[in-house]
Amino acid sequence: MKRADVLFIVVILLVILALVLLVVNIHTLFPTPSPQAFAQSFGP
Amino acid sequence: MNLATIIFIREWITAWRLLARHALVAFASGLIDLVFFLAFAFFTTPVFGKLTTHVIIIGSLVSEQMRAPAGRLRPAVIDTLFQEPVRQYTVQFLGLLLLLAVIVFVLFCLFQGMNWWLATSIAGKKQNWRAFLLGFARVNLLWFGLYALWYCADTVFDLRRLMLEKSLGQPAPTASIVLAIILAVLIYFAIISYPLLSIRKAFRAGTRGARVLIPAVLLILVHFLAGNLMTQWIARVNTLAMLVIGAVLLFSLLAWSRVYLARMVQRVSRTSEVLEHTRKSGRISDV
């Protein structure tokens, strides 16, 4: 296997790792209020 | 029997024969499809969940804002989307759409790129895998750009319908048929471009060879519909058998359809290139 092929595979793996981290931390990155807090914000 | 019918039948048989001859590669292709579906579900489910939450929040907040007090004009929907308190959720919603687009693009280019490379190899066109994957990603940049536009339009129409229904309290019109036709055309040219890895050649083959390629795509669809019907019929007898046979049938059909389409597209593209060359040579000789 050529050096360029190995580098290409490493880049692909790094991209996948970045996506995994993004998806796992989705609640921190895109916070939304809990249904109770959201309902209370509209008042009685 | 005309020439097109002979080509359909001959290529139909050849694609199955080639798959049987490269059974191990076909099995690997099925595994890649399976991992693709699993990875797709793993990556997109949380994003779709968040998108749904945002649509609900934005819908509720906007309908609340739209209830203008008596004697005052109702604010425009677009203005409301980019004003507090809705603004932060609109920005997050757009960010989530971008994240979804990136995830789908990376997964599709990686897994389906590998599968199309295997299919074109089985079909008889040997290429370097890295060059093929890069070419596949380059071609998909246009298709995904257009698909992202289509998806945004679909989401905007959905959001608009939701808001209108909430504020008016009655069903609102949709643009689903027009959007479905646009998506079908987009998919048609996209799948033609995959074995060729060229947008220009794909448009040429897709338009000039439409008489051959549209029935070929329809033939593939008929296979999937037949497979679906067969799976439903087996499900009545045994659920486990339905799962096993359904999976084998689905992955075999996916592998076969790629090889069949690769061969048909390459054949049509070669013919149109020869015709183009002949036409140009004819012109030159005329001059």
Coordinates of N, CA and C in Angstrom, one line a residue, chain B residues 109-259:
Chain B
C109 N -20.3 9.4 0.5 CA -19.1 9.4 -0.3 C -18.2 8.2 0.0
L110 N -18.1 8.0 1.3 CA -17.2 6.9 1.8 C -17.8 5.5 1.4
F111 N -19.0 5.2 1.9 CA -19.5 3.9 1.8 C -20.0 3.6 0.4
Q112 N -20.8 4.6 -0.2 CA -21.3 4.3 -1.5 C -20.2 4.5 -2.6
G113 N -19.3 5.3 -2.3 CA -18.1 5.5 -3.2 C -17.4 4.2 -3.3
M114 N -17.2 3.5 -2.2 CA -16.5 2.2 -2.2 C -17.3 1.2 -3.0
N115 N -18.7 1.2 -2.7 CA -19.5 0.3 -3.4 C -19.6 0.5 -4.9
W116 N -19.6 1.8 -5.3 CA -19.6 2.1 -6.8 C -18.3 1.7 -7.4
W117 N -17.2 1.8 -6.6 CA -15.9 1.4 -7.1 C -15.9 -0.1 -7.4
L118 N -16.4 -0.8 -6.4 CA -16.5 -2.3 -6.6 C -17.4 -2.6 -7.8
A119 N -18.5 -1.9 -7.9 CA -19.5 -2.2 -9.0 C -18.9 -1.9 -10.4
T120 N -18.1 -0.8 -10.5 CA -17.5 -0.5 -11.8 C -16.4 -1.5 -12.1
S121 N -15.7 -2.0 -11.0 CA -14.6 -3.0 -11.2 C -15.3 -4.3 -11.7
I122 N -16.4 -4.7 -11.0 CA -17.1 -5.9 -11.5 C -17.6 -5.7 -12.9
A123 N -18.1 -4.5 -13.2 CA -18.6 -4.2 -14.6 C -17.5 -4.2 -15.6
G124 N -16.2 -4.2 -15.2 CA -15.1 -4.3 -16.2 C -14.2 -3.1 -16.3
K125 N -14.4 -2.0 -15.5 CA -13.6 -0.8 -15.6 C -12.7 -0.7 -14.3
K126 N -11.5 -1.1 -14.5 CA -10.6 -1.0 -13.3 C -10.0 0.4 -13.1
Q127 N -10.2 0.9 -11.8 CA -9.7 2.2 -11.5 C -9.0 2.2 -10.1
N128 N -8.2 3.2 -9.9 CA -7.5 3.3 -8.6 C -8.6 3.7 -7.5
W129 N -8.7 3.0 -6.4 CA -9.8 3.2 -5.4 C -9.7 4.7 -4.8
R130 N -8.5 5.2 -4.6 CA -8.4 6.5 -4.0 C -8.9 7.6 -5.0
A131 N -8.4 7.4 -6.2 CA -8.8 8.4 -7.3 C -10.4 8.3 -7.5
F132 N -10.9 7.1 -7.4 CA -12.4 6.9 -7.6 C -13.1 7.6 -6.5
L133 N -12.7 7.4 -5.2 CA -13.4 8.0 -4.1 C -13.3 9.5 -4.2
L134 N -12.2 10.1 -4.6 CA -12.1 11.5 -4.7 C -13.0 12.0 -5.8
G135 N -13.0 11.3 -7.0 CA -13.9 11.7 -8.1 C -15.3 11.6 -7.7
F136 N -15.7 10.5 -6.9 CA -17.0 10.3 -6.4 C -17.5 11.5 -5.5
A137 N -16.5 11.9 -4.6 CA -16.8 13.1 -3.8 C -17.0 14.4 -4.6
R138 N -16.1 14.5 -5.6 CA -16.2 15.8 -6.4 C -17.5 15.8 -7.2
V139 N -18.0 14.7 -7.7 CA -19.3 14.7 -8.5 C -20.4 14.9 -7.5
N140 N -20.3 14.3 -6.3 CA -21.4 14.5 -5.3 C -21.5 15.9 -4.7
L141 N -20.4 16.7 -4.8 CA -20.5 18.0 -4.3 C -21.6 18.8 -5.0
L142 N -21.8 18.6 -6.3 CA -22.9 19.3 -7.0 C -24.2 18.7 -6.6
W143 N -24.3 17.3 -6.6 CA -25.6 16.7 -6.3 C -26.0 17.0 -4.8
F144 N -25.0 17.0 -3.9 CA -25.4 17.3 -2.5 C -25.7 18.8 -2.3
G145 N -25.0 19.7 -3.1 CA -25.4 21.1 -3.1 C -26.8 21.3 -3.5
L146 N -27.2 20.6 -4.6 CA -28.6 20.7 -5.1 C -29.5 20.0 -4.2
Y147 N -29.1 18.9 -3.6 CA -30.0 18.2 -2.6 C -30.2 19.0 -1.4
A148 N -29.1 19.7 -0.9 CA -29.2 20.6 0.2 C -30.2 21.7 0.0
L149 N -30.2 22.3 -1.3 CA -31.2 23.3 -1.6 C -32.6 22.7 -1.6
W150 N -32.7 21.5 -2.2 CA -34.0 20.8 -2.2 C -34.5 20.6 -0.8
Y151 N -33.6 20.1 0.1 CA -34.0 19.8 1.5 C -34.4 21.1 2.2
C152 N -33.7 22.2 2.0 CA -34.0 23.5 2.6 C -35.4 23.9 2.1
A153 N -35.6 23.8 0.8 CA -36.9 24.2 0.3 C -38.0 23.3 0.9
D154 N -37.8 22.0 1.0 CA -38.8 21.1 1.6 C -39.0 21.5 3.1
T155 N -37.9 21.8 3.8 CA -38.1 22.2 5.2 C -38.8 23.5 5.4
V156 N -38.5 24.5 4.5 CA -39.2 25.8 4.6 C -40.6 25.6 4.3
F157 N -41.0 24.8 3.3 CA -42.4 24.6 2.9 C -43.1 23.9 4.1
D158 N -42.4 22.9 4.7 CA -43.0 22.2 5.9 C -43.2 23.2 7.0
L159 N -42.2 24.0 7.3 CA -42.3 25.0 8.4 C -43.4 26.0 8.2
R160 N -43.5 26.4 6.9 CA -44.5 27.4 6.5 C -45.9 26.8 6.7
R161 N -46.0 25.5 6.2 CA -47.3 24.8 6.4 C -47.7 24.7 7.8
L162 N -46.7 24.3 8.7 CA -47.0 24.1 10.1 C -47.4 25.4 10.7
M163 N -46.7 26.5 10.4 CA -47.1 27.8 11.0 C -48.5 28.3 10.5
L164 N -48.7 28.1 9.2 CA -50.1 28.5 8.7 C -51.2 27.7 9.3
E165 N -50.9 26.4 9.5 CA -51.9 25.5 10.1 C -52.2 25.9 11.5
K166 N -51.1 26.3 12.2 CA -51.2 26.7 13.6 C -51.9 28.0 13.8
S167 N -51.6 28.9 12.9 CA -52.2 30.2 13.1 C -53.6 30.3 12.4
L168 N -53.8 29.6 11.3 CA -55.2 29.6 10.7 C -56.1 28.5 11.2
G169 N -55.5 27.4 11.7 CA -56.3 26.4 12.2 C -57.0 25.5 11.2
Q170 N -56.4 25.5 9.9 CA -57.0 24.7 8.9 C -55.8 24.2 8.0
P171 N -56.0 23.1 7.2 CA -54.9 22.5 6.4 C -54.4 23.6 5.3
A172 N -53.1 23.6 5.2 CA -52.5 24.6 4.2 C -51.9 23.8 3.0
P173 N -51.8 24.5 1.8 CA -51.3 23.8 0.7 C -49.8 23.4 0.8
T174 N -49.4 22.3 0.1 CA -48.0 21.9 0.1 C -47.5 21.8 -1.4
A175 N -46.2 21.7 -1.5 CA -45.6 21.7 -2.9 C -44.9 20.3 -3.0
S176 N -45.5 19.2 -2.4 CA -44.8 17.9 -2.4 C -44.6 17.3 -3.7
I177 N -45.6 17.4 -4.7 CA -45.5 16.7 -6.0 C -44.4 17.4 -6.8
V178 N -44.3 18.7 -6.8 CA -43.3 19.4 -7.6 C -41.9 19.0 -7.0
L179 N -41.8 19.0 -5.7 CA -40.5 18.7 -5.0 C -40.1 17.2 -5.3
A180 N -41.1 16.3 -5.3 CA -40.8 14.9 -5.6 C -40.3 14.7 -7.0
I181 N -40.9 15.5 -8.0 CA -40.4 15.4 -9.4 C -39.0 15.9 -9.5
I182 N -38.7 17.0 -8.9 CA -37.3 17.6 -8.9 C -36.3 16.6 -8.3
L183 N -36.7 16.0 -7.2 CA -35.8 15.0 -6.5 C -35.6 13.8 -7.5
A184 N -36.6 13.3 -8.2 CA -36.5 12.2 -9.1 C -35.5 12.5 -10.2
V185 N -35.6 13.7 -10.8 CA -34.7 14.1 -11.8 C -33.2 14.2 -11.3
L186 N -33.1 14.7 -10.1 CA -31.8 14.9 -9.5 C -31.2 13.5 -9.2
I187 N -31.9 12.5 -8.7 CA -31.4 11.2 -8.5 C -31.1 10.5 -9.8
Y188 N -31.9 10.7 -10.8 CA -31.6 10.1 -12.1 C -30.3 10.5 -12.7
F189 N -30.0 11.8 -12.7 CA -28.7 12.2 -13.2 C -27.5 11.9 -12.3
A190 N -27.8 11.9 -11.0 CA -26.8 11.5 -10.0 C -26.3 10.1 -10.2
I191 N -27.2 9.1 -10.3 CA -26.8 7.7 -10.4 C -26.2 7.5 -11.8
I192 N -26.5 8.3 -12.8 CA -25.8 8.1 -14.1 C -24.4 8.6 -14.0
S193 N -24.2 9.7 -13.2 CA -22.8 10.3 -13.1 C -21.9 9.4 -12.3
Y194 N -22.4 8.5 -11.4 CA -21.5 7.7 -10.5 C -20.5 6.8 -11.3
P195 N -21.0 6.0 -12.3 CA -20.0 5.2 -13.0 C -19.1 6.0 -13.9
L196 N -19.5 7.2 -14.3 CA -18.8 8.0 -15.3 C -17.8 9.0 -14.6
L197 N -18.2 9.4 -13.3 CA -17.5 10.4 -12.5 C -17.3 11.7 -13.3
S198 N -18.3 12.1 -14.1 CA -18.3 13.3 -14.8 C -19.7 13.8 -15.0
I199 N -19.9 15.1 -14.6 CA -21.2 15.7 -14.7 C -21.6 15.9 -16.2
R200 N -20.6 16.4 -16.9 CA -20.9 16.7 -18.4 C -21.3 15.4 -19.1
K201 N -20.5 14.3 -18.9 CA -20.8 13.1 -19.6 C -22.2 12.5 -19.1
A202 N -22.5 12.7 -17.8 CA -23.7 12.2 -17.2 C -24.9 12.9 -17.8
F203 N -24.8 14.2 -18.0 CA -25.9 15.0 -18.7 C -26.1 14.5 -20.1
R204 N -24.9 14.3 -20.8 CA -25.0 13.9 -22.2 C -25.6 12.5 -22.3
A205 N -25.2 11.6 -21.5 CA -25.7 10.2 -21.5 C -27.1 10.2 -21.0
G206 N -27.4 11.0 -20.0 CA -28.8 11.0 -19.4 C -29.8 11.5 -20.3
T207 N -29.4 12.5 -21.2 CA -30.4 13.1 -22.1 C -30.5 12.4 -23.4
R208 N -29.3 12.1 -24.0 CA -29.3 11.4 -25.3 C -29.6 10.0 -25.2
G209 N -29.3 9.4 -24.1 CA -29.6 7.9 -23.9 C -30.8 7.7 -23.0
A210 N -31.6 8.7 -22.9 CA -32.8 8.6 -22.0 C -33.7 7.5 -22.4
R211 N -33.8 7.2 -23.7 CA -34.7 6.1 -24.2 C -34.2 4.8 -23.6
V212 N -33.0 4.7 -23.3 CA -32.4 3.4 -22.8 C -32.3 3.4 -21.3
L213 N -31.8 4.6 -20.8 CA -31.5 4.6 -19.4 C -32.7 4.8 -18.5
I214 N -33.8 5.5 -18.9 CA -35.0 5.7 -18.1 C -35.6 4.3 -17.9
P215 N -35.8 3.5 -19.0 CA -36.4 2.1 -18.8 C -35.5 1.3 -17.9
A216 N -34.1 1.5 -18.0 CA -33.2 0.7 -17.2 C -33.4 1.0 -15.7
V217 N -33.6 2.3 -15.4 CA -33.8 2.7 -14.0 C -35.2 2.2 -13.5
L218 N -36.2 2.2 -14.4 CA -37.5 1.7 -14.1 C -37.4 0.2 -13.8
L219 N -36.6 -0.5 -14.6 CA -36.5 -1.9 -14.5 C -35.9 -2.3 -13.1
I220 N -34.9 -1.4 -12.7 CA -34.3 -1.6 -11.3 C -35.4 -1.4 -10.3
L221 N -36.2 -0.3 -10.5 CA -37.3 -0.1 -9.5 C -38.3 -1.2 -9.4
V222 N -38.6 -1.8 -10.6 CA -39.5 -3.0 -10.6 C -38.9 -4.1 -9.8
H223 N -37.6 -4.3 -9.9 CA -36.9 -5.4 -9.1 C -37.1 -5.1 -7.6
F224 N -36.9 -3.9 -7.2 CA -37.0 -3.6 -5.8 C -38.5 -3.7 -5.3
L225 N -39.4 -3.3 -6.2 CA -40.9 -3.5 -5.8 C -41.2 -4.9 -5.7
A226 N -40.7 -5.7 -6.6 CA -41.0 -7.2 -6.6 C -40.4 -7.8 -5.3
G227 N -39.1 -7.3 -5.0 CA -38.5 -7.8 -3.8 C -39.2 -7.4 -2.5
N228 N -39.8 -6.2 -2.5 CA -40.6 -5.8 -1.4 C -41.9 -6.6 -1.2
L229 N -42.5 -6.9 -2.4 CA -43.7 -7.7 -2.3 C -43.4 -9.1 -1.8
M230 N -42.3 -9.6 -2.3 CA -41.9 -11.0 -1.9 C -41.6 -11.0 -0.4
T231 N -41.0 -10.0 0.1 CA -40.6 -10.0 1.5 C -41.9 -9.9 2.4
Q232 N -42.9 -9.1 1.9 CA -44.2 -8.9 2.6 C -44.9 -10.3 2.6
W233 N -44.8 -11.0 1.5 CA -45.5 -12.3 1.4 C -44.8 -13.3 2.4
I234 N -43.5 -13.3 2.4 CA -42.7 -14.2 3.4 C -43.0 -13.8 4.8
A235 N -43.2 -12.5 5.1 CA -43.5 -12.1 6.5 C -44.8 -12.7 7.0
R236 N -45.7 -13.0 6.1 CA -47.0 -13.6 6.6 C -46.7 -15.1 7.0
V237 N -45.7 -15.7 6.5 CA -45.4 -17.1 6.8 C -44.4 -17.1 8.0
N238 N -43.3 -16.4 8.0 CA -42.3 -16.4 9.1 C -41.6 -15.1 9.1
T239 N -41.5 -14.5 10.3 CA -40.9 -13.2 10.5 C -39.4 -13.3 10.4
L240 N -38.8 -14.3 11.0 CA -37.3 -14.5 10.9 C -36.9 -14.7 9.5
A241 N -37.7 -15.6 8.7 CA -37.3 -15.9 7.3 C -37.4 -14.6 6.5
M242 N -38.4 -13.7 6.9 CA -38.6 -12.4 6.2 C -37.3 -11.6 6.4
L243 N -36.8 -11.5 7.6 CA -35.6 -10.7 7.9 C -34.4 -11.2 7.1
V244 N -34.2 -12.5 7.2 CA -33.0 -13.1 6.5 C -33.1 -13.0 5.0
I245 N -34.2 -13.5 4.5 CA -34.4 -13.4 3.0 C -34.5 -12.0 2.5
G246 N -35.1 -11.1 3.3 CA -35.3 -9.7 2.9 C -33.9 -9.0 2.9
A247 N -33.0 -9.3 3.8 CA -31.7 -8.7 3.9 C -30.9 -9.2 2.7
V248 N -30.9 -10.5 2.4 CA -30.1 -11.1 1.3 C -30.6 -10.5 0.0
L249 N -32.0 -10.4 -0.1 CA -32.6 -9.9 -1.4 C -32.2 -8.4 -1.6
L250 N -32.3 -7.6 -0.5 CA -32.0 -6.2 -0.6 C -30.6 -5.9 -1.0
F251 N -29.6 -6.6 -0.3 CA -28.2 -6.4 -0.6 C -27.8 -6.9 -2.0
S252 N -28.4 -8.1 -2.4 CA -28.1 -8.6 -3.7 C -28.6 -7.7 -4.8
L253 N -29.9 -7.2 -4.6 CA -30.4 -6.3 -5.6 C -29.7 -5.0 -5.7
L254 N -29.2 -4.5 -4.5 CA -28.4 -3.2 -4.5 C -27.1 -3.4 -5.3
A255 N -26.4 -4.6 -5.0 CA -25.2 -4.9 -5.7 C -25.4 -5.0 -7.2
W256 N -26.5 -5.8 -7.6 CA -26.8 -6.1 -9.0 C -27.2 -4.8 -9.7
S257 N -28.0 -3.9 -9.0 CA -28.5 -2.7 -9.7 C -27.3 -1.8 -10.0
R258 N -26.3 -1.7 -9.1 CA -25.1 -0.9 -9.4 C -24.3 -1.4 -10.6
V259 N -24.1 -2.8 -10.6 CA -23.4 -3.3 -11.7 C -24.1 -3.2 -13.1

